Short mmCIF file of C-alpha atoms in Angstrom, two decimals:
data_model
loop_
_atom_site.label_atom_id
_atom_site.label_comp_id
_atom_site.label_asym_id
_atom_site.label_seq_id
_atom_site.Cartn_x
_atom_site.Cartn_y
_atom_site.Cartn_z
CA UNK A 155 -19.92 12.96 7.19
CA UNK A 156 -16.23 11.53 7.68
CA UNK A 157 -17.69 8.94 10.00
CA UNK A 158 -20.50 8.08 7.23
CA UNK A 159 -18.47 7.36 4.58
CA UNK A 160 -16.13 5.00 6.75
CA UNK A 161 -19.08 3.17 7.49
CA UNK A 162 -20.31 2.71 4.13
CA UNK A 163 -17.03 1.45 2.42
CA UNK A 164 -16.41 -0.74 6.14
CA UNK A 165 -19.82 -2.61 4.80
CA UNK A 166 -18.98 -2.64 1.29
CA UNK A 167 -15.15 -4.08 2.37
CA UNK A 168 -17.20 -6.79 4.68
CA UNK A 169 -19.54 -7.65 1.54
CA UNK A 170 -16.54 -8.31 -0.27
CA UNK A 171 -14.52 -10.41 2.19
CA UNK A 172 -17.99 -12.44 2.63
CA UNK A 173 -18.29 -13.33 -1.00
CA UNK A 174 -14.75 -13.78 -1.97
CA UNK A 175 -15.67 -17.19 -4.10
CA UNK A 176 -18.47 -15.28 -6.34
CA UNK A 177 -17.99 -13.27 -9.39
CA UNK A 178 -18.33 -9.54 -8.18
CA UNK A 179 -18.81 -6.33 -9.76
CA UNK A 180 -19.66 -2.66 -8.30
CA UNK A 181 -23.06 -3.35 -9.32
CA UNK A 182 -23.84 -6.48 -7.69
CA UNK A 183 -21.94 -4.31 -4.10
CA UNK A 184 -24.53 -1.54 -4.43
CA UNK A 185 -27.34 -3.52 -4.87
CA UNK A 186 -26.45 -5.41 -1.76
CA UNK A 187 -25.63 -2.29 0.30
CA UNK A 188 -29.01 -0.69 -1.48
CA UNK A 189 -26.61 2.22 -2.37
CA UNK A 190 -25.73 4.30 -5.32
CA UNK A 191 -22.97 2.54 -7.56
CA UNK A 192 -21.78 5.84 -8.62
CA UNK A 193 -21.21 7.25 -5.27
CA UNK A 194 -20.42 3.98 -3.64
CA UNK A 195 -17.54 4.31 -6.34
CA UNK A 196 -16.46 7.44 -5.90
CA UNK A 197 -16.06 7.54 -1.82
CA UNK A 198 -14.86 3.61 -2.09
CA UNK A 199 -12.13 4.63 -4.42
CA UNK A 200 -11.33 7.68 -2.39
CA UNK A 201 -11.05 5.81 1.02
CA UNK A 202 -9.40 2.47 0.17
CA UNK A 203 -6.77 3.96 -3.30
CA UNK A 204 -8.59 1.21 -5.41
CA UNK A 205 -11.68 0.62 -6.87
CA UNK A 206 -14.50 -2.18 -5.58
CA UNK A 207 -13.16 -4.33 -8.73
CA UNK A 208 -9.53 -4.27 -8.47
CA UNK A 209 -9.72 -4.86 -3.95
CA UNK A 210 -12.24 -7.34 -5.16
CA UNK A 211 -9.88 -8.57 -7.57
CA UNK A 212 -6.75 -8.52 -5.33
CA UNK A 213 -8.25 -10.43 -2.69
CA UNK A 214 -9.62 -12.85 -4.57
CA UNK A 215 -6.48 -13.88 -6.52
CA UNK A 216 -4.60 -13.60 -2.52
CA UNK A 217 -6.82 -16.27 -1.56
CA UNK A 218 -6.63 -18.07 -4.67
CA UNK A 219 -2.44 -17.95 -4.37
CA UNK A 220 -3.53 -19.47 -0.47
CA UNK A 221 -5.21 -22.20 -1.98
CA UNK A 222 -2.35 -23.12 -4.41
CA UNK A 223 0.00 -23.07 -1.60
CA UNK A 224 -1.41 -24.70 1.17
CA UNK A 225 -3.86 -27.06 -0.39
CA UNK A 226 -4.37 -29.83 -2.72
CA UNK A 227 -7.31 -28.38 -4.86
CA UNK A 228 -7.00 -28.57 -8.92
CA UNK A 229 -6.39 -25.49 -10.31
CA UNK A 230 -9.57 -25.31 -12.33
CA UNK A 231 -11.54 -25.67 -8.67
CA UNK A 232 -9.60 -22.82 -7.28
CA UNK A 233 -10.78 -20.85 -10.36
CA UNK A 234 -14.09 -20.99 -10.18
CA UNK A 235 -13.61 -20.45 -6.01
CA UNK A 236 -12.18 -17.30 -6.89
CA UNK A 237 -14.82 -16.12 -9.38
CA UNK A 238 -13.64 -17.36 -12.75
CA UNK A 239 -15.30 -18.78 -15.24
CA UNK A 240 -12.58 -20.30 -16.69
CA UNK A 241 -9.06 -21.80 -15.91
CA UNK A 242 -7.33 -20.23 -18.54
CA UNK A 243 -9.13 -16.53 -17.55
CA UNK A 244 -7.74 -17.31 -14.36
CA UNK A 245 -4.23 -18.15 -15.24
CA UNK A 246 -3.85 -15.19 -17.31
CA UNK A 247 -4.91 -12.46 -14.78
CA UNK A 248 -2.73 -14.62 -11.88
CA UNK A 249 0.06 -14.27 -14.30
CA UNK A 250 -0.20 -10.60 -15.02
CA UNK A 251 -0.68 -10.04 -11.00
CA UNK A 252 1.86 -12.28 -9.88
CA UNK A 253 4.26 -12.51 -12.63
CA UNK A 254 4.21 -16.28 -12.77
CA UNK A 255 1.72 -18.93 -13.48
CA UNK A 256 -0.78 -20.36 -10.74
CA UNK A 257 0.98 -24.00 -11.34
CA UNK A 258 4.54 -22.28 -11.09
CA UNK A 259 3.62 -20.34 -8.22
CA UNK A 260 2.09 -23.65 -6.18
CA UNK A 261 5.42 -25.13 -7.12
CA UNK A 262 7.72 -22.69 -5.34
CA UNK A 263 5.57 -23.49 -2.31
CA UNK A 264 5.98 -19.43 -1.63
CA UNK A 265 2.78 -17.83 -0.97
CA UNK A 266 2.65 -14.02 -0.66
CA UNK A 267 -0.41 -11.75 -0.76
CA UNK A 268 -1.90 -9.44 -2.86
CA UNK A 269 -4.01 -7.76 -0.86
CA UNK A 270 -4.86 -8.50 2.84
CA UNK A 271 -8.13 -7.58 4.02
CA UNK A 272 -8.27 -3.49 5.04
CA UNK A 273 -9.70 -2.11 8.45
CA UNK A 274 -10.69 1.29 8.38
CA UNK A 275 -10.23 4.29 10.99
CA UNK A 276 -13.45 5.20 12.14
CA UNK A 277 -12.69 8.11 14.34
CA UNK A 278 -11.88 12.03 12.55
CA UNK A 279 -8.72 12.26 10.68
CA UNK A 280 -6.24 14.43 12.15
CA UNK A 281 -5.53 17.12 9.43
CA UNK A 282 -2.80 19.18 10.66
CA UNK A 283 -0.08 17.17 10.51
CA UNK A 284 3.43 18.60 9.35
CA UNK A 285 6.82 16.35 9.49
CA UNK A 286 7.50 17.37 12.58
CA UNK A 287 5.00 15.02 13.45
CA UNK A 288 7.13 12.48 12.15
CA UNK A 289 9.72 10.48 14.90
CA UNK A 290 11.82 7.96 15.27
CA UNK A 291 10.57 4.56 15.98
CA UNK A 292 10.61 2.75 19.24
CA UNK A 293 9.81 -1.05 20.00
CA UNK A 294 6.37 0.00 21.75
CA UNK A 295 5.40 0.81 17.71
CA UNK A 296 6.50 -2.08 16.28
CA UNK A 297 3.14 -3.51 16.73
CA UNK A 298 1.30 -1.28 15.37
CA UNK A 299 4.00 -0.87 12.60
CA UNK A 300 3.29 -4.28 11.59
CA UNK A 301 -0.18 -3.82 11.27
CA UNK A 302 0.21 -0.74 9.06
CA UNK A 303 2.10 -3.07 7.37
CA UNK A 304 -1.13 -5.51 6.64
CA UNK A 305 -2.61 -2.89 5.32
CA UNK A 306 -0.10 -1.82 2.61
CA UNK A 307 1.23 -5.12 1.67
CA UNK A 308 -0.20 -3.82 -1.85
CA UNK A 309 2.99 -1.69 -2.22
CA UNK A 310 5.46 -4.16 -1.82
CA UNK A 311 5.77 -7.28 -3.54
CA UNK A 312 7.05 -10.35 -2.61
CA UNK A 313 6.95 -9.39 1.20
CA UNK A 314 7.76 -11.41 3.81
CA UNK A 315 6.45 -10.10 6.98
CA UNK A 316 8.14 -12.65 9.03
CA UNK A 317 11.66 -11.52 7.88
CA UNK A 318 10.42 -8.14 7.99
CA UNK A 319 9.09 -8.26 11.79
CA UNK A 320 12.76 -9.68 12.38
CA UNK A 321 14.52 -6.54 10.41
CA UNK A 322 11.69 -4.08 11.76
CA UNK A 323 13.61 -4.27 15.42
CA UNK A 324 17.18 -3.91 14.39
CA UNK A 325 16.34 -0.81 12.42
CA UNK A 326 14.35 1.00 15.35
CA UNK A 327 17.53 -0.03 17.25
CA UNK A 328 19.63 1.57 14.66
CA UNK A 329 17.33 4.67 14.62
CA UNK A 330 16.46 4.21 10.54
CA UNK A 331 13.02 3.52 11.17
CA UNK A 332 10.25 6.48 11.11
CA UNK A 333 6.73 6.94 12.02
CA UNK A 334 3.76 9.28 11.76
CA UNK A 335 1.01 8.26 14.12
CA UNK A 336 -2.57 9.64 14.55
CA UNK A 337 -3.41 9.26 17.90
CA UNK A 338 -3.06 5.75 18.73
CA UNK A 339 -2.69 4.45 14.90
CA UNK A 340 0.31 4.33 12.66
CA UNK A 341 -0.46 6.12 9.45
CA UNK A 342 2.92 6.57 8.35
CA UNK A 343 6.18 4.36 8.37
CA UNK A 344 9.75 4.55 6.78
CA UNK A 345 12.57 2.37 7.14
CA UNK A 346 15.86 3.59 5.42
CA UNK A 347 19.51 3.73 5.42
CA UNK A 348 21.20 6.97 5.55
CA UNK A 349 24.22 5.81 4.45
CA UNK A 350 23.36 5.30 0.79
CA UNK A 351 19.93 7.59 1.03
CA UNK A 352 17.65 4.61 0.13
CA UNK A 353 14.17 4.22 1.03
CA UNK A 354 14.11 0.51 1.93
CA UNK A 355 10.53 1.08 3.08
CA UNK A 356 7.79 3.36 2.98
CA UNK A 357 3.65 2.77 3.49
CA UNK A 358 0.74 5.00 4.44
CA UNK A 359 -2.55 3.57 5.50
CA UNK A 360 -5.12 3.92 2.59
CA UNK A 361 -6.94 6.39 4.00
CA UNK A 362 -4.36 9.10 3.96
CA UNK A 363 -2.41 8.30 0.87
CA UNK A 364 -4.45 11.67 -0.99
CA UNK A 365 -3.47 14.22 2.42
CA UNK A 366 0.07 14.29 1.41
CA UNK A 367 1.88 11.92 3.74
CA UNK A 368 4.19 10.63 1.58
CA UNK A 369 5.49 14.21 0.85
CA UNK A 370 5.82 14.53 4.60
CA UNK A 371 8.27 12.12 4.55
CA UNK A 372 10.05 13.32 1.72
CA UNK A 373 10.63 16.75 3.58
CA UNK A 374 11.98 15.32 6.32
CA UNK A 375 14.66 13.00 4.82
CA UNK A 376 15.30 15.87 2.29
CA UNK A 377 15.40 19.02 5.09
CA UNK A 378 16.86 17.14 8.05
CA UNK A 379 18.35 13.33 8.02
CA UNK A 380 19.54 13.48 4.19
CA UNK A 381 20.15 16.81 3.66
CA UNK A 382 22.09 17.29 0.07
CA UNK A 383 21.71 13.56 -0.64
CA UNK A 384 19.93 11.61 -3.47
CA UNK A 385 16.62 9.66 -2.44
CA UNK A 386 16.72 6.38 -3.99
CA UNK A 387 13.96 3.64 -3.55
CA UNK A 388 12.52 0.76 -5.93
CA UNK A 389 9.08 0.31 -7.34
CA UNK A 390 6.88 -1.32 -9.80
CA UNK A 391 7.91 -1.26 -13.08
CA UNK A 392 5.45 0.50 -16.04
CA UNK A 393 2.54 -1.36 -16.79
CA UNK A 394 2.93 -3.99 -13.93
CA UNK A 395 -1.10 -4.63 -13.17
CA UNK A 396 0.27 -5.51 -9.44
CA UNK A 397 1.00 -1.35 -9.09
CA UNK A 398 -1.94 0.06 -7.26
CA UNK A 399 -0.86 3.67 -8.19
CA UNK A 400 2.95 3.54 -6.52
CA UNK A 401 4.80 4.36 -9.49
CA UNK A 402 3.03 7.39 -10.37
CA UNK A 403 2.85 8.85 -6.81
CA UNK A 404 6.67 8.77 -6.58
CA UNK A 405 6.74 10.29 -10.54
CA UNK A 406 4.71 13.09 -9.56
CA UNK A 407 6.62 13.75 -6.41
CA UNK A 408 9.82 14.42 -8.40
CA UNK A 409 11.64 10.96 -8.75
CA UNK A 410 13.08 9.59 -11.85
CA UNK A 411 13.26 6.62 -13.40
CA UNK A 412 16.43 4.81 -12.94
CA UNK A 413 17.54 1.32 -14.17
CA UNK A 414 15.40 -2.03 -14.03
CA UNK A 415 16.51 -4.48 -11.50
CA UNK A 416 14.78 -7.94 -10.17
CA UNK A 417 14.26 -7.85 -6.31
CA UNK A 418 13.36 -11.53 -4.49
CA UNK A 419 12.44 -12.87 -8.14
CA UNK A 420 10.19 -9.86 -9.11
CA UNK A 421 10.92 -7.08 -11.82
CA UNK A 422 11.40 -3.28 -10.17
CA UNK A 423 12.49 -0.25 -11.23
CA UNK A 424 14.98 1.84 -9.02
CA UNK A 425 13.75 5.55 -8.77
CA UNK A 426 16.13 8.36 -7.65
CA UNK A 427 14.73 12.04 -6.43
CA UNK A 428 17.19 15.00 -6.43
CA UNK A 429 18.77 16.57 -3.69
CA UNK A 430 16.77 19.73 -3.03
CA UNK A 431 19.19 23.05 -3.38
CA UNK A 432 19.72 25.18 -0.17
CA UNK A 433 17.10 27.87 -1.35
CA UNK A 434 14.36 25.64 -1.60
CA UNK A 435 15.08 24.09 1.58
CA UNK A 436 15.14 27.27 3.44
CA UNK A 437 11.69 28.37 1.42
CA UNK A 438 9.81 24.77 2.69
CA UNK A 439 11.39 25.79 6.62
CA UNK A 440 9.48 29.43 6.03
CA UNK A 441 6.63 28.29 4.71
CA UNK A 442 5.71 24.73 5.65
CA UNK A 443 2.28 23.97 5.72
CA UNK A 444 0.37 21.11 7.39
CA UNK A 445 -1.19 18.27 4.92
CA UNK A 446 -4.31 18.82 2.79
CA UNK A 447 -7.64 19.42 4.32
CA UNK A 448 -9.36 17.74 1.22
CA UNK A 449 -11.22 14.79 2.48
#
């Protein structure tokens, strides 16, 4: 049934990539795939962490932000490439999404995406994983680190990922980096710096986000490397239309909201989760349980 599902959304994701420059909807996906919106919705959603509008959405406008960059096409033809009607409906979602206007952005000469395209795992998902599963990096990961990275660029805005490759090394050198792998896949990667307890980075591929791995990681920093310390990261800030459901994972796992801050040029939010006290650390070493079975 696992293998099914990846199948479906895999052809739904293709349909998508394949029709970038035409207006899309969940409807017009079904029909193509000759599937049920409804559950077409429901196990795309589940998969992927977004819906068949808002990937559709994302990808479109990354391409679009491409075409601003890199070529010399008027705006208004880059608009209807990327499924609007409209220049101005363009320029007001490209604004909202990327916090600057489409001629502002092709000015800074800048581009960053969205949204890259998402490959899925096609094989069982390991569901027994606990953080001891979790490890430091070494350099034989970085690759695969960096393609984890592809597929989370939705989490981070503003990313780089040539700097990033660069940093990536030093901090597997420096033992701050740490990774959850399924099999021969990253699922899981955190870069941070003890000293001051930040999270500097932290993705999960798509298809595990709902099994808890992000509360993996949590455990560990909080039971073994930053024991008695404050957590500290940055995220979206409320209502940012760029947050694909971030800023309420960390709120539900216990961080609050700290002060606003601007990071590269884009508006963030520092959150901050609370040490854990010695009796509920001792509790989660007694009674630590492996991630959700829920598919």
């Amino acid at each position: 049934m696992q293998g099914q599902t990846v199948r479906i959304v895999s052809q739904a994701i293709r349909y998508i990539e394949e029709h970038l420059h035409e207006k899309m909807d969940l409807d017009m996906v079904a029909s193509a795939l000759h599937y049920s919106k409804y559950h077409l919705h429901r196990i795309f959603t589940k998969t992927v962490g977004l819906t068949i509008h808002d990937y559709a959405k994302r990808r479109q406008l990354t391409e679009a932000a491409k075409l601003l960059v890199f070529s010399a096409k008027p705006i208004i033809e880059i608009a209807i490439m990327s499924g609007y009607e409209s220049q101005q409906a363009f320029t007001d979602i490209f604004k909202a999404m990327y916090k600057t206007s489409p001629a502002q952005f092709r000015e800074t000469e800048n581009f960053y995406p969205l949204q890259l395209e998402i490959y899925l795992k096609e094989e069982l998902i390991k569901m027994d994983l606990t953080k001891d599963n979790i490890k430091f990096a070494t350099p034989e990961d970085a690759d695969d680190w960096m393609e984890l990275v592809s597929l989370t660029i939705d989490g981070y805005p503003c990313l780089d990922k040539g700097d990033y490759a660069t940093n990536l090394h030093q901090y597997i050198a420096d033992k701050k980096a740490l990774i959850l792998r399924d099999d021969d896949m990253a699922i899981g990667v955190m870069g941070l710096s003890p000293d001051t307890g930040s999270i500097d980075f932290l993705a999960v591929h798509p298809q595990y986000r709902h099994l808890g791995i992000t509360k993996l990681f949590l455990d560990k920093l909080a039971d073994e490397l930053l024991y008695g310390k404050e957590i500290t990261l940055t995220t979206y800030r409320a209502g940012d239309k760029a947050d694909t459901g971030w800023r309420e994972e960390y709120r539900r796992l216990g961080f609050a909201e700290r002060e606003l801050l601007v990071e590269y040029g884009y508006p963030t939010q520092r959150f901050v989760l609370p040490p854990k006290n010695k009796e509920e650390t001792k509790n989660d070493r007694n009674t630590e349980e492996p991630v959700s079975r829920e598919l």
